[in-house]
PDB file of C-alpha atoms in Angstrom:
ATOM      1  CA  ALA L   1       0.004  -0.096   0.304  1.00  0.00           C
ATOM      2  CA  ILE L   2       2.551   2.456   0.396  1.00  0.00           C
ATOM      3  CA  SER L   3       5.065   1.693  -2.347  1.00  0.00           C
ATOM      4  CA  GLU L   4       1.500   2.393  -4.219  1.00  0.00           C
ATOM      5  CA  GLU L   5       0.161   5.132  -2.542  1.00  0.00           C
ATOM      6  CA  ALA L   6       3.596   6.314  -3.165  1.00  0.00           C
ATOM      7  CA  LYS L   7       3.353   5.587  -7.431  1.00  0.00           C
ATOM      8  CA  ILE L   8       0.768   7.469  -7.413  1.00  0.00           C
ATOM      9  CA  MET L   9       1.880  10.365  -5.280  1.00  0.00           C
ATOM     10  CA  ALA L  10       4.298  11.169  -7.708  1.00  0.00           C
ATOM     11  CA  ASN L  11       2.478  10.017 -10.868  1.00  0.00           C
ATOM     12  CA  GLY L  12      -1.395  11.052 -10.041  1.00  0.00           C
ATOM     13  CA  PHE L  13      -2.938  15.093 -10.423  1.00  0.00           C
ATOM     14  CA  ALA L  14      -3.602  17.055  -8.005  1.00  0.00           C
ATOM     15  CA  LEU L  15      -7.327  17.960  -6.850  1.00  0.00           C
ATOM     16  CA  ASN L  16      -8.704  20.408  -9.464  1.00  0.00           C
ATOM     17  CA  ALA L  17     -11.076  23.436  -7.325  1.00  0.00           C
ATOM     18  CA  GLU L  18     -14.152  21.434  -7.760  1.00  0.00           C
ATOM     19  CA  GLU L  19     -13.131  17.988  -5.756  1.00  0.00           C
ATOM     20  CA  VAL L  20     -10.983  20.473  -3.684  1.00  0.00           C
ATOM     21  CA  ALA L  21     -14.266  21.582  -2.361  1.00  0.00           C
ATOM     22  CA  ILE L  22     -15.949  17.400  -2.889  1.00  0.00           C
ATOM     23  CA  ALA L  23     -12.117  16.340  -0.292  1.00  0.00           C
ATOM     24  CA  LYS L  24     -13.413  18.547   2.107  1.00  0.00           C
ATOM     25  CA  ARG L  25     -17.437  18.248   1.933  1.00  0.00           C
ATOM     26  CA  VAL L  26     -16.547  14.596   2.830  1.00  0.00           C
ATOM     27  CA  GLY L  27     -14.122  15.409   6.099  1.00  0.00           C
ATOM     28  CA  VAL L  28     -10.754  15.966   3.959  1.00  0.00           C
ATOM     29  CA  GLN L  29      -8.142  18.105   6.337  1.00  0.00           C
ATOM     30  CA  SER L  30      -4.985  18.270   3.495  1.00  0.00           C
ATOM     31  CA  PRO L  31      -7.250  18.120   0.533  1.00  0.00           C
ATOM     32  CA  GLU L  32      -3.778  19.767  -1.191  1.00  0.00           C
ATOM     33  CA  SER L  33      -1.352  16.728  -0.969  1.00  0.00           C
ATOM     34  CA  VAL L  34      -4.060  14.393  -2.189  1.00  0.00           C
ATOM     35  CA  ARG L  35      -3.524  12.356  -5.646  1.00  0.00           C
ATOM     36  CA  ILE L  36      -5.388  10.800  -7.809  1.00  0.00           C
ATOM     37  CA  MET L  37      -4.174   8.546 -10.875  1.00  0.00           C
ATOM     38  CA  ILE L  38      -6.756   6.930 -13.977  1.00  0.00           C
ATOM     39  CA  VAL L  39      -5.610   3.205 -14.388  1.00  0.00           C
ATOM     40  CA  PRO L  40      -6.877   0.738 -16.607  1.00  0.00           C
ATOM     41  CA  ARG L  41      -7.506  -1.546 -13.513  1.00  0.00           C
ATOM     42  CA  ILE L  42      -7.271  -1.176 -10.110  1.00  0.00           C
ATOM     43  CA  PRO L  43      -3.200  -2.771  -9.098  1.00  0.00           C
ATOM     44  CA  THR L  44      -4.145  -6.279  -7.472  1.00  0.00           C
ATOM     45  CA  PRO L  45      -2.417  -5.870  -4.141  1.00  0.00           C
ATOM     46  CA  GLU L  46       0.076  -9.611  -4.030  1.00  0.00           C
ATOM     47  CA  ALA L  47       0.859  -9.488   0.083  1.00  0.00           C
ATOM     48  CA  PRO L  48      -0.726 -13.499   0.860  1.00  0.00           C
ATOM     49  CA  CYS L  49      -2.514 -11.737   3.687  1.00  0.00           C
ATOM     50  CA  LEU L  50      -4.438  -9.987   1.752  1.00  0.00           C
ATOM     51  CA  GLN L  51      -5.388 -12.303  -0.455  1.00  0.00           C
ATOM     52  CA  PRO L  52      -9.176 -13.336   1.989  1.00  0.00           C
ATOM     53  CA  LEU L  53      -9.800  -9.533   1.391  1.00  0.00           C
ATOM     54  CA  LEU L  54     -10.015  -9.849  -2.587  1.00  0.00           C
ATOM     55  CA  ILE L  55     -11.868 -12.631  -2.349  1.00  0.00           C
ATOM     56  CA  ALA L  56     -14.273 -10.900   0.191  1.00  0.00           C
ATOM     57  CA  THR L  57     -14.268  -7.003  -2.046  1.00  0.00           C
ATOM     58  CA  ASN L  58     -14.069  -8.910  -5.162  1.00  0.00           C
ATOM     59  CA  PHE L  59     -11.057  -6.596  -6.506  1.00  0.00           C
ATOM     60  CA  THR L  60     -12.064  -7.565  -9.667  1.00  0.00           C
ATOM     61  CA  ASN L  61     -14.111  -5.383 -10.532  1.00  0.00           C
ATOM     62  CA  MET L  62     -13.556  -2.386  -8.176  1.00  0.00           C
ATOM     63  CA  ALA L  63     -13.323   1.021  -9.955  1.00  0.00           C
ATOM     64  CA  GLY L  64     -11.307   2.388  -7.723  1.00  0.00           C
ATOM     65  CA  MET L  65      -9.042   2.087  -4.652  1.00  0.00           C
ATOM     66  CA  THR L  66      -7.601   5.018  -1.588  1.00  0.00           C
ATOM     67  CA  LEU L  67      -4.084   4.262  -0.641  1.00  0.00           C
ATOM     68  CA  GLY L  68      -3.045   6.889   2.319  1.00  0.00           C
ATOM     69  CA  ARG L  69      -3.190   9.961   0.301  1.00  0.00           C
ATOM     70  CA  GLY L  70      -3.131   8.723  -3.575  1.00  0.00           C
ATOM     71  CA  ILE L  71      -6.577   7.848  -4.790  1.00  0.00           C
ATOM     72  CA  TYR L  72      -6.856   5.363  -8.250  1.00  0.00           C
ATOM     73  CA  ILE L  73      -9.356   5.527 -10.695  1.00  0.00           C
ATOM     74  CA  ALA L  74     -10.304   2.672 -12.828  1.00  0.00           C
ATOM     75  CA  SER L  75     -10.156   4.508 -16.002  1.00  0.00           C
ATOM     76  CA  GLY L  76     -14.471   4.774 -17.251  1.00  0.00           C
ATOM     77  CA  HIS L  77     -15.228   5.547 -13.490  1.00  0.00           C
ATOM     78  CA  LEU L  78     -14.526   8.854 -12.435  1.00  0.00           C
ATOM     79  CA  THR L  79     -17.778  10.518 -10.850  1.00  0.00           C
ATOM     80  CA  THR L  80     -18.877  12.675  -8.173  1.00  0.00           C
ATOM     81  CA  ARG L  81     -20.225   9.836  -6.223  1.00  0.00           C
ATOM     82  CA  LEU L  82     -17.370   7.103  -6.506  1.00  0.00           C
ATOM     83  CA  LEU L  83     -14.570  10.689  -5.631  1.00  0.00           C
ATOM     84  CA  SER L  84     -16.620  11.579  -2.509  1.00  0.00           C
ATOM     85  CA  HIS L  85     -16.268   7.199  -1.786  1.00  0.00           C
ATOM     86  CA  GLU L  86     -12.471   7.324  -2.147  1.00  0.00           C
ATOM     87  CA  LEU L  87     -12.331  10.809  -0.370  1.00  0.00           C
ATOM     88  CA  ARG L  88     -14.142  10.058   2.425  1.00  0.00           C
ATOM     89  CA  HIS L  89     -11.040   6.874   2.087  1.00  0.00           C
ATOM     90  CA  ALA L  90      -8.473   9.135   2.429  1.00  0.00           C
ATOM     91  CA  ALA L  91     -10.434  11.169   5.328  1.00  0.00           C
ATOM     92  CA  GLN L  92     -10.736   7.672   7.433  1.00  0.00           C
ATOM     93  CA  TYR L  93      -6.625   7.227   6.489  1.00  0.00           C
ATOM     94  CA  GLU L  94      -6.128  11.276   7.974  1.00  0.00           C
ATOM     95  CA  GLN L  95      -7.743  10.147  10.706  1.00  0.00           C
ATOM     96  CA  PHE L  96      -5.710   6.814  11.570  1.00  0.00           C
ATOM     97  CA  GLY L  97      -2.537   9.101  10.831  1.00  0.00           C
ATOM     98  CA  SER L  98      -1.180   5.974   9.232  1.00  0.00           C
ATOM     99  CA  ILE L  99      -1.715   3.509   6.338  1.00  0.00           C
ATOM    100  CA  ASP L 100      -0.495   0.771   8.194  1.00  0.00           C
ATOM    101  CA  ALA L 101      -2.644   1.693  10.522  1.00  0.00           C
ATOM    102  CA  PHE L 102      -6.093   2.219   7.969  1.00  0.00           C
ATOM    103  CA  MET L 103      -5.886  -0.731   6.850  1.00  0.00           C
ATOM    104  CA  ALA L 104      -5.238  -3.375  10.203  1.00  0.00           C
ATOM    105  CA  GLU L 105      -8.352  -1.161  10.823  1.00  0.00           C
ATOM    106  CA  TYR L 106      -9.731  -1.915   7.833  1.00  0.00           C
ATOM    107  CA  VAL L 107      -8.620  -5.727   6.847  1.00  0.00           C
ATOM    108  CA  SER L 108     -10.344  -6.642  10.346  1.00  0.00           C
ATOM    109  CA  GLN L 109     -13.041  -5.127   9.591  1.00  0.00           C
ATOM    110  CA  VAL L 110     -14.221  -6.415   6.074  1.00  0.00           C
ATOM    111  CA  VAL L 111     -12.704  -9.951   7.426  1.00  0.00           C
ATOM    112  CA  ARG L 112     -15.370  -9.730  10.600  1.00  0.00           C
ATOM    113  CA  HIS L 113     -18.037  -8.281   9.090  1.00  0.00           C
ATOM    114  CA  GLY L 114     -18.040  -9.034   5.199  1.00  0.00           C
ATOM    115  CA  TYR L 115     -16.855  -5.964   3.311  1.00  0.00           C
ATOM    116  CA  VAL L 116     -20.173  -4.420   2.395  1.00  0.00           C
ATOM    117  CA  GLN L 117     -21.858  -4.284   6.677  1.00  0.00           C
ATOM    118  CA  SER L 118     -18.078  -3.404   7.299  1.00  0.00           C
ATOM    119  CA  PRO L 119     -18.423  -0.074   9.605  1.00  0.00           C
ATOM    120  CA  LEU L 120     -15.734   2.197   7.605  1.00  0.00           C
ATOM    121  CA  GLU L 121     -17.022   1.097   4.476  1.00  0.00           C
ATOM    122  CA  ILE L 122     -20.735   2.509   5.864  1.00  0.00           C
ATOM    123  CA  ASP L 123     -19.352   5.242   6.978  1.00  0.00           C
ATOM    124  CA  ALA L 124     -17.717   6.050   2.491  1.00  0.00           C
ATOM    125  CA  ARG L 125     -21.307   5.223   1.449  1.00  0.00           C
ATOM    126  CA  ALA L 126     -22.818   7.241   4.160  1.00  0.00           C
ATOM    127  CA  HIS L 127     -20.559  10.708   2.536  1.00  0.00           C
ATOM    128  CA  GLU L 128     -21.480  10.046  -1.407  1.00  0.00           C
ATOM    129  CA  ILE L 129     -22.329  12.632  -3.094  1.00  0.00           C
ATOM    130  CA  ALA L 130     -24.767  11.636  -6.115  1.00  0.00           C
ATOM    131  CA  ASN L 131     -23.921  13.052  -9.651  1.00  0.00           C
TER     132      ASN L 131
END
């Protein structure tokens, strides 16, 4: 997650004024530090410990993924709704203070509650802004 965030930070683009407003609305404290990278498909994590998470989330169909301050968006899927959801995850990362702390809790929640019912996903969906 840390190395993927570094790729996004180096190659992604900064939020425009409208996206900064969305970021602030969903609770991002430092929207100027967020970057978005449009990719043909979301890169699949290779760590063995994440395999249960990939299965639980039906990872191959994901349109977006947030890693710290970096957000991957699959080509053709950038919408206000998806962006606000992913930006809420960026706000959650800020609240947890690190990628390690967020990921430990996120993976634990998905394993315990399932992807759809995990509290961090419920929170992100609650902050989605309609297109």
